[in-house]
Short mmCIF file of the C-alpha atoms (twelve columns), coordinates in Angstrom:
data_MODEL
# 
_entry.id   MODEL 
# 
loop_
_atom_site.group_PDB 
_atom_site.id 
_atom_site.type_symbol 
_atom_site.label_atom_id 
_atom_site.label_alt_id 
_atom_site.label_comp_id 
_atom_site.label_asym_id 
_atom_site.label_seq_id 
_atom_site.Cartn_x 
_atom_site.Cartn_y 
_atom_site.Cartn_z 
_atom_site.pdbx_PDB_model_num 
ATOM 1   C CA . SER A 1   37.284  11.280  -24.546 1 
ATOM 2   C CA . GLY A 2   35.289  8.249   -23.420 1 
ATOM 3   C CA . ALA A 3   33.991  7.445   -19.966 1 
ATOM 4   C CA . THR A 4   36.289  5.454   -17.731 1 
ATOM 5   C CA . SER A 5   33.561  4.502   -15.233 1 
ATOM 6   C CA . CYS A 6   29.794  4.521   -14.906 1 
ATOM 7   C CA . ASP A 7   27.835  6.697   -12.524 1 
ATOM 8   C CA . THR A 8   25.119  5.176   -10.354 1 
ATOM 9   C CA . CYS A 9   21.626  6.532   -9.945  1 
ATOM 10  C CA . ASP A 10  20.523  7.825   -6.542  1 
ATOM 11  C CA . CYS A 11  17.562  6.385   -4.654  1 
ATOM 12  C CA . GLY A 12  14.232  6.873   -6.406  1 
ATOM 13  C CA . LEU A 13  15.943  6.642   -9.793  1 
ATOM 14  C CA . GLU A 14  17.049  3.993   -12.277 1 
ATOM 15  C CA . PRO A 15  19.095  4.145   -15.483 1 
ATOM 16  C CA . ASP A 16  17.114  5.389   -18.481 1 
ATOM 17  C CA . GLY A 17  16.674  3.219   -21.553 1 
ATOM 18  C CA . SER A 18  19.671  4.722   -23.349 1 
ATOM 19  C CA . GLY A 19  22.053  4.291   -20.416 1 
ATOM 20  C CA . THR A 20  22.998  7.971   -20.562 1 
ATOM 21  C CA . GLY A 21  21.145  9.206   -17.477 1 
ATOM 22  C CA . CYS A 22  18.642  8.390   -14.771 1 
ATOM 23  C CA . GLN A 23  14.836  8.416   -14.708 1 
ATOM 24  C CA . LEU A 24  12.396  8.576   -11.801 1 
ATOM 25  C CA . CYS A 25  10.678  5.443   -10.513 1 
ATOM 26  C CA . THR A 26  6.930   5.630   -11.188 1 
ATOM 27  C CA . PRO A 27  4.296   5.630   -8.399  1 
ATOM 28  C CA . GLY A 28  3.880   2.117   -6.978  1 
ATOM 29  C CA . PHE A 29  7.621   1.483   -7.416  1 
ATOM 30  C CA . PHE A 30  10.758  2.458   -5.469  1 
ATOM 31  C CA . SER A 31  14.521  2.257   -5.641  1 
ATOM 32  C CA . SER A 32  16.778  2.288   -2.599  1 
ATOM 33  C CA . ASN A 33  20.334  2.460   -3.890  1 
ATOM 34  C CA . SER A 34  20.114  -0.664  -6.038  1 
ATOM 35  C CA . GLY A 35  19.771  1.323   -9.254  1 
ATOM 36  C CA . VAL A 36  16.659  -0.558  -10.393 1 
ATOM 37  C CA . CYS A 37  13.066  0.442   -9.649  1 
ATOM 38  C CA . GLN A 38  11.133  -2.377  -8.005  1 
ATOM 39  C CA . GLN A 39  7.411   -2.751  -7.321  1 
ATOM 40  C CA . CYS A 40  6.512   -2.028  -3.714  1 
ATOM 41  C CA . PRO A 41  6.116   -5.133  -1.539  1 
ATOM 42  C CA . LEU A 42  2.599   -6.459  -0.940  1 
ATOM 43  C CA . ASP A 43  0.673   -4.221  1.506   1 
ATOM 44  C CA . GLN A 44  2.941   -1.211  0.798   1 
ATOM 45  C CA . TYR A 45  2.689   1.754   -1.613  1 
ATOM 46  C CA . SER A 46  4.478   4.773   -3.054  1 
ATOM 47  C CA . SER A 47  2.294   7.696   -4.089  1 
ATOM 48  C CA . HIS A 48  4.791   9.812   -6.025  1 
ATOM 49  C CA . SER A 49  7.487   9.486   -8.661  1 
ATOM 50  C CA . GLY A 50  11.023  9.054   -7.375  1 
ATOM 51  C CA . ALA A 51  10.229  7.142   -4.176  1 
ATOM 52  C CA . CYS A 52  13.202  5.822   -2.209  1 
ATOM 53  C CA . GLU A 53  11.014  3.584   -0.056  1 
ATOM 54  C CA . CYS A 54  7.448   2.312   0.188   1 
ATOM 55  C CA . LEU A 55  4.996   3.132   2.960   1 
ATOM 56  C CA . THR A 56  2.273   1.236   4.818   1 
ATOM 57  C CA . CYS A 57  -1.320  2.354   5.281   1 
ATOM 58  C CA . GLY A 58  -2.677  3.149   8.705   1 
ATOM 59  C CA . VAL A 59  -5.342  1.222   10.561  1 
ATOM 60  C CA . GLY A 60  -8.781  1.179   8.932   1 
ATOM 61  C CA . SER A 61  -7.335  1.181   5.420   1 
ATOM 62  C CA . GLU A 62  -5.421  -0.927  2.915   1 
ATOM 63  C CA . VAL A 63  -3.187  -0.422  -0.115  1 
ATOM 64  C CA . ASN A 64  -5.087  0.144   -3.375  1 
ATOM 65  C CA . SER A 65  -4.747  -2.337  -6.255  1 
ATOM 66  C CA . ILE A 66  -2.029  -0.354  -8.087  1 
ATOM 67  C CA . GLN A 67  -0.021  0.331   -4.904  1 
ATOM 68  C CA . THR A 68  -0.112  4.129   -5.253  1 
ATOM 69  C CA . GLY A 69  -2.155  4.986   -2.130  1 
ATOM 70  C CA . CYS A 70  -4.593  3.767   0.501   1 
ATOM 71  C CA . ASP A 71  -8.329  3.077   0.464   1 
ATOM 72  C CA . LEU A 72  -10.524 2.989   3.560   1 
ATOM 73  C CA . CYS A 73  -11.929 -0.422  4.483   1 
ATOM 74  C CA . ASP A 74  -15.524 -0.786  3.233   1 
ATOM 75  C CA . PRO A 75  -18.404 -1.274  5.694   1 
ATOM 76  C CA . GLY A 76  -18.385 -4.915  6.794   1 
ATOM 77  C CA . PHE A 77  -14.570 -4.949  6.855   1 
ATOM 78  C CA . PHE A 78  -11.908 -3.719  9.293   1 
ATOM 79  C CA . SER A 79  -8.145  -3.322  9.626   1 
ATOM 80  C CA . ALA A 80  -6.614  -3.195  13.097  1 
ATOM 81  C CA . ASP A 81  -3.028  -3.081  11.807  1 
ATOM 82  C CA . GLU A 82  -1.118  -2.103  8.660   1 
ATOM 83  C CA . ASN A 83  -2.339  -5.124  6.651   1 
ATOM 84  C CA . ALA A 84  -5.264  -5.693  4.299   1 
ATOM 85  C CA . CYS A 85  -8.874  -5.176  5.357   1 
ATOM 86  C CA . GLN A 86  -10.555 -8.286  6.756   1 
ATOM 87  C CA . THR A 87  -14.209 -9.332  6.801   1 
ATOM 88  C CA . CYS A 88  -16.081 -9.025  10.087  1 
ATOM 89  C CA . GLN A 89  -16.759 -12.583 11.245  1 
ATOM 90  C CA . GLY A 90  -19.474 -14.346 13.205  1 
ATOM 91  C CA . ASN A 91  -21.766 -12.135 15.239  1 
ATOM 92  C CA . SER A 92  -19.932 -8.912  14.389  1 
ATOM 93  C CA . PHE A 93  -20.276 -5.976  11.974  1 
ATOM 94  C CA . SER A 94  -18.861 -2.599  10.954  1 
ATOM 95  C CA . SER A 95  -21.294 -0.038  9.625   1 
ATOM 96  C CA . HIS A 96  -18.856 2.638   8.394   1 
ATOM 97  C CA . SER A 97  -15.819 2.990   6.152   1 
ATOM 98  C CA . GLY A 98  -12.399 2.939   7.783   1 
ATOM 99  C CA . ALA A 99  -13.304 0.651   10.694  1 
ATOM 100 C CA . THR A 100 -10.452 -0.480  12.925  1 
ATOM 101 C CA . SER A 101 -12.552 -3.187  14.591  1 
ATOM 102 C CA . CYS A 102 -15.943 -4.843  14.315  1 
ATOM 103 C CA . ASP A 103 -18.789 -4.330  16.755  1 
ATOM 104 C CA . THR A 104 -20.650 -7.268  18.279  1 
ATOM 105 C CA . CYS A 105 -24.393 -7.626  17.911  1 
ATOM 106 C CA . ASP A 106 -26.471 -7.508  21.081  1 
ATOM 107 C CA . CYS A 107 -27.965 -10.672 22.517  1 
ATOM 108 C CA . GLY A 108 -30.789 -11.901 20.256  1 
ATOM 109 C CA . ALA A 109 -29.578 -9.971  17.198  1 
ATOM 110 C CA . GLU A 110 -27.418 -10.871 14.216  1 
ATOM 111 C CA . PRO A 111 -25.628 -8.924  11.486  1 
ATOM 112 C CA . ASP A 112 -27.976 -7.865  8.691   1 
ATOM 113 C CA . GLY A 113 -25.971 -9.541  5.940   1 
ATOM 114 C CA . THR A 114 -24.179 -6.397  4.798   1 
ATOM 115 C CA . GLY A 115 -21.498 -6.685  7.520   1 
# 
């Protein structure tokens, strides 16, 4: 006999194209219990299929361009919180990847142009 109601997909899943089952959300996407996979919000990621929520990167890093993981901030940049890497400004620099702050040049010195 025919179905009298529709089942819902659990978190991390959405209905498949045929409407006969559920499929995993792809990396970079998530589904809470809404039944539809959505792209992770800006500055968040999901690294595996079937994510129920998105995560933030730690300090010294930022979400990669496809929102599937984190990349360390390049030299000349820093991240002191869970947001995108920022350029060292003024009389400051960072000489290594993954900086959480910028160092200040000593009196009479300036950054060398590479940050």
